[in-house]
Coordinates of C-alpha atoms in Angstrom, one line a residue:
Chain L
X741 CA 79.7 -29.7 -15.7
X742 CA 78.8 -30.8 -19.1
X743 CA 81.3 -30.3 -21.9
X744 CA 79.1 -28.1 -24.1
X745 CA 77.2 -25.7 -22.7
X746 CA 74.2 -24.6 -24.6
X747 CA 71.4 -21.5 -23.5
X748 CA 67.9 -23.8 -23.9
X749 CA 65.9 -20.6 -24.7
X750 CA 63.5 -20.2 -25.8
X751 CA 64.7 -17.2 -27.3
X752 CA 61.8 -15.2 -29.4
X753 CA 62.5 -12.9 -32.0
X754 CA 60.6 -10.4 -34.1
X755 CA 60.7 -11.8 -38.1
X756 CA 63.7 -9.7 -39.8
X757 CA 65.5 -9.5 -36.4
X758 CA 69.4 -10.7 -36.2
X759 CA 69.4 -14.1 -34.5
X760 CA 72.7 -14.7 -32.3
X761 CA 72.9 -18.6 -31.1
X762 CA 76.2 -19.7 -28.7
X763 CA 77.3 -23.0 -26.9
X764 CA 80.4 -23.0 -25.0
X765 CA 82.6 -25.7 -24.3
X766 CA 85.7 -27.4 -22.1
X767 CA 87.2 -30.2 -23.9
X768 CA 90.3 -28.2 -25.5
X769 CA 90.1 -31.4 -28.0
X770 CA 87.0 -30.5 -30.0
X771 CA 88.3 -29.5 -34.1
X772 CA 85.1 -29.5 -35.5
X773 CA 82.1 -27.8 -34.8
X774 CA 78.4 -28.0 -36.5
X775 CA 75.4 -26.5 -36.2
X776 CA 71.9 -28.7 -36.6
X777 CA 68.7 -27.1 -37.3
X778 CA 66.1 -29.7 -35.6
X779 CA 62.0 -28.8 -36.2
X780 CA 59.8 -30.3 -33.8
X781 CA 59.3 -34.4 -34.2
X782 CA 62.0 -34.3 -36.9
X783 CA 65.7 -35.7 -36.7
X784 CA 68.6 -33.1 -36.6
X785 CA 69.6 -31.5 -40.1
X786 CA 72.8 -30.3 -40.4
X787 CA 73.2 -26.5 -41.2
X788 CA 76.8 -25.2 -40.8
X789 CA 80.4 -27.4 -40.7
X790 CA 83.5 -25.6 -39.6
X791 CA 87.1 -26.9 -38.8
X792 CA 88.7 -25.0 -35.9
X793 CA 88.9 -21.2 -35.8
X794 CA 86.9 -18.3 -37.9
X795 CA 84.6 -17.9 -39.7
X796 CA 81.9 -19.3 -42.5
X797 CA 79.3 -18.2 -44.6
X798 CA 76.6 -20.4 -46.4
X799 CA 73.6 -17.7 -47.2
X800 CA 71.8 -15.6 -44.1
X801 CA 74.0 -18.2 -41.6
X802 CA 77.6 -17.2 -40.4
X803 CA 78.9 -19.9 -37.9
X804 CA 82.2 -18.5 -35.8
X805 CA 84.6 -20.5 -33.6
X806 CA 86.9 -18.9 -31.2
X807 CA 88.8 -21.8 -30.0
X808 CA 91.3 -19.5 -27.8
X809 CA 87.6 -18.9 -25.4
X810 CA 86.1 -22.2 -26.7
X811 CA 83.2 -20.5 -27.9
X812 CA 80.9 -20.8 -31.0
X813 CA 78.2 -19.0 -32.8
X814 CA 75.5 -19.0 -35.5
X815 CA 74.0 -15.7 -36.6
X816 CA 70.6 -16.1 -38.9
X817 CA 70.0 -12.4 -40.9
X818 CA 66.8 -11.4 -41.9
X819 CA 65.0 -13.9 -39.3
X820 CA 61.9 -15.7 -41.0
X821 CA 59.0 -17.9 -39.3
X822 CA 60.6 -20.6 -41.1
X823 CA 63.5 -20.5 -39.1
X824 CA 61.7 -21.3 -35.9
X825 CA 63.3 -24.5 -34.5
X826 CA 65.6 -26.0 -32.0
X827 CA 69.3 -25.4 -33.0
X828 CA 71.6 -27.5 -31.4
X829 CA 75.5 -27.2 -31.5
X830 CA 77.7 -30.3 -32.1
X831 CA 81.5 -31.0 -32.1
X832 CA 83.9 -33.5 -31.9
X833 CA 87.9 -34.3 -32.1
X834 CA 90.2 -35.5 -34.4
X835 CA 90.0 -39.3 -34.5
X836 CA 86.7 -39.2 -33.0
X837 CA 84.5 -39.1 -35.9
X838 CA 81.6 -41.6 -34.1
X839 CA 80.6 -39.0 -31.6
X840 CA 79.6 -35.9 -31.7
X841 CA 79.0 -34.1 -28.5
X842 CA 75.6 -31.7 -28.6
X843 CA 74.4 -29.1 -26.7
X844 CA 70.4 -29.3 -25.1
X845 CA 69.6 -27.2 -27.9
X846 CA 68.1 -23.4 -28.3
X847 CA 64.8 -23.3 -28.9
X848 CA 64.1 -19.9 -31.4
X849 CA 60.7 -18.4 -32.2
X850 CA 60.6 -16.0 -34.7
X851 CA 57.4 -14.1 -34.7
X852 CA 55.4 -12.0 -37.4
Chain E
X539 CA 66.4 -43.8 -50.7
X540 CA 66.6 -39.9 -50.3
X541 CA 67.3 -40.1 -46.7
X542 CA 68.0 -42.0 -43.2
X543 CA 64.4 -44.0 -42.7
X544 CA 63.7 -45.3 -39.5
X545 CA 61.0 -47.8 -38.4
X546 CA 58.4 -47.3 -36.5
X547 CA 58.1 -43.7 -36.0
X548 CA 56.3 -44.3 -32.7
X549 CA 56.7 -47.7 -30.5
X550 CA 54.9 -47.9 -27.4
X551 CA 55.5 -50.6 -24.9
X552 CA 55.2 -51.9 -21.4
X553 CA 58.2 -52.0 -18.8
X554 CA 59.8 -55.5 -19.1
X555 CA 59.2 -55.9 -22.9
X556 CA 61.2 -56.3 -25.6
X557 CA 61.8 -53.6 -29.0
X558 CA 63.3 -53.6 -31.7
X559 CA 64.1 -50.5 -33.5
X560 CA 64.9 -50.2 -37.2
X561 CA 67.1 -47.5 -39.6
X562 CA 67.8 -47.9 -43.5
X563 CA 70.5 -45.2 -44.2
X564 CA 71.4 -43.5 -47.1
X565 CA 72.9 -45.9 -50.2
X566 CA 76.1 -45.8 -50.1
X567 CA 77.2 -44.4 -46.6
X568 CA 79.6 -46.7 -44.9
X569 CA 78.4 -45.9 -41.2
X570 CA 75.9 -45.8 -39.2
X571 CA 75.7 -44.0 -36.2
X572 CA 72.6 -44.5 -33.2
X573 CA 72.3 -41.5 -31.0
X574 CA 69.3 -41.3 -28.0
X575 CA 67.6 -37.8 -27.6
X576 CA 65.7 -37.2 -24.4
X577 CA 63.4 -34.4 -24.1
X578 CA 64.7 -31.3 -23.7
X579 CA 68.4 -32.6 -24.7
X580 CA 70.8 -33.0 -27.5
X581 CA 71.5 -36.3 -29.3
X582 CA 73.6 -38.9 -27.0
X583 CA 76.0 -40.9 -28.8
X584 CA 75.2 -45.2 -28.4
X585 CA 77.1 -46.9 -31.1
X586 CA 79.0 -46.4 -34.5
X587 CA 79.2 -49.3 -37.4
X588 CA 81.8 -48.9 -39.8
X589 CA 80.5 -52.0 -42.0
X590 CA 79.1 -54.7 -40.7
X591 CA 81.0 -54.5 -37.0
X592 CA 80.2 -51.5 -34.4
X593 CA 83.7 -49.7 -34.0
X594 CA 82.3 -48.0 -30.6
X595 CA 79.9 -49.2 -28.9
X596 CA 80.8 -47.0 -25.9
X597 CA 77.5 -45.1 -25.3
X598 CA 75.3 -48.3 -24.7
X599 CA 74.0 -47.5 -21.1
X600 CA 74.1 -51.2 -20.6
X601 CA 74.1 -55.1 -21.4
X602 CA 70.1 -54.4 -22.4
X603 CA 71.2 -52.1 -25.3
X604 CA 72.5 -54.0 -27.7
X605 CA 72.4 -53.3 -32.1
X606 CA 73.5 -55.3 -34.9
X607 CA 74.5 -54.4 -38.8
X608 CA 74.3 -57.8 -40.6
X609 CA 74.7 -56.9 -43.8
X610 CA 76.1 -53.8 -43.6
X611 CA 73.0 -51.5 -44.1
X612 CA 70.1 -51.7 -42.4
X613 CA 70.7 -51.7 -38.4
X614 CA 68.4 -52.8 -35.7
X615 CA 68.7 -51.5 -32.2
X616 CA 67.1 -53.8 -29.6
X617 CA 66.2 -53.1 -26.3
X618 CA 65.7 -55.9 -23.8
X619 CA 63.6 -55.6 -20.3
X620 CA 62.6 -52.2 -21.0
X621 CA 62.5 -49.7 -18.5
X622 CA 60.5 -46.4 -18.1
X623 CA 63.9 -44.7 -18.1
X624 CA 64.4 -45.7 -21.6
X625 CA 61.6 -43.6 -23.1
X626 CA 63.3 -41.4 -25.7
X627 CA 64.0 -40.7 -28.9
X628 CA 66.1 -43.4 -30.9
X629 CA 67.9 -41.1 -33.7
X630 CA 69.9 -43.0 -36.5
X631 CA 72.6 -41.7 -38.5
X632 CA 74.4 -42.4 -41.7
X633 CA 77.8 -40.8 -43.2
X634 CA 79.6 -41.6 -46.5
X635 CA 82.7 -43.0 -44.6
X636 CA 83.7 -42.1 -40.4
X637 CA 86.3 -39.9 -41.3
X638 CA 84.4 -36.8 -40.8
X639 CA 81.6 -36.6 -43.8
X640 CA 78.9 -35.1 -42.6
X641 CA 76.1 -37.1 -40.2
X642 CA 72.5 -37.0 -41.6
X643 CA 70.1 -38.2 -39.3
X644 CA 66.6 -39.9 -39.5
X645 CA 63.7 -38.8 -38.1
X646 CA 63.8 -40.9 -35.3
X647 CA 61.6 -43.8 -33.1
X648 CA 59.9 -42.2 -30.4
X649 CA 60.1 -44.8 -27.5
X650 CA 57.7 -44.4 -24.4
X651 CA 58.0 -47.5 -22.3
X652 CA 54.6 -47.7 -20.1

């Protein structure tokens, strides 16, 4: 069994539509939790950064951790084209700031 | 520069060659991070430099991997006797210091070993 667990999609989404992304994961050590947006051919860009539990807001993104189910989110409002990508979940422990662990990635298309 | 710039974009090679793989990070940022991507994955951690010395160099698959930081920017991965298995992505990294600043990666070498 890995130690995050990602959906690989694709997942396809009418533009406008509310966009739920999730990766589970074991390793009851994991703190901090990203979010990379990653178009196709390109490297990873980091969208959301979150320390342990809640939530955070940067724009139409809200990332959630729920580290009592070890469970994360991104929501995207008001889906564009634009947003179509691969988004893959990271995290990593205290003390362990050289590696991240990723999920494969979700694949989104959001359509016209 | 603006951003992590890795060299070439695309390498092709044949099994049993020898590669070199480039990244220039961001001015200023104290490490470096290589990470390989296969398709349909997420980055895999290789090796972290804090400086001039790799600090973990856990993820190297093996004794052909092997990456150097001389002067504490630019890094070079190199790849001896390369094997089909190796074709992937080669993603580079940079972060102001290792204590949790934010990773911003290159764009990546795209390796296909022939």
């Amino acid at each position: 069994q890995k130690e995050v667990e990602q959906d690989p999609g694709p997942l396809s989404v009418p533009e406008g539509a509310i966009v739920s992304l999730n990766c589970t994961y074991s390793n009851s050590a994991f703190q901090y939790f990203m979010w990379y947006r990653q178009y196709s051919r390109k490297g990873p860009e980091l969208l959301m950064y979150t320390y342990s539990s809640g939530n955070k807001e940067d724009g139409r993104f809200t990332a959630q951790v729920d580290k009592s189910s070890k469970y994360i989110s991104l929501f995207i409002r008001d889906s564009q084209p634009s947003d179509s990508a691969t988004y893959l979940c990271a995290m990593r422990g205290t003390g362990t700031a050289s590696k991240l662990t990723f999920g494969t990635g979700t694949r989104l298309q959001v359509t016209l | 520069g603006a951003g992590v710039s890795q060299t070439p974009s695309n390498k092709v090679t044949e099994k049993g060659k020898y590669v070199e793989l480039r990244c220039d990070p961001i001015s200023g940022h104290t490490a470096l991070y290589w990470y390989r991507q296969s398709l349909g994955q997420g980055p895999e951690f290789l090796i972290y430099f804090q400086g001039t010395g790799a600090a973990d160099d856990s993820g190297l698959p093996n004794d052909r991997f092997f990456a150097v930081r001389p002067e504490g920017s630019v890094s070079t991965l190199k790849i001896q006797r390369t094997e089909r298995g190796d074709s992937a992505v080669y993603l580079c990294a940079s972060s102001l210091d290792p204590n949790g600043s934010p990773l911003h990666f290159g764009n990546g070498t795209r390796l296909t070993v022939t």
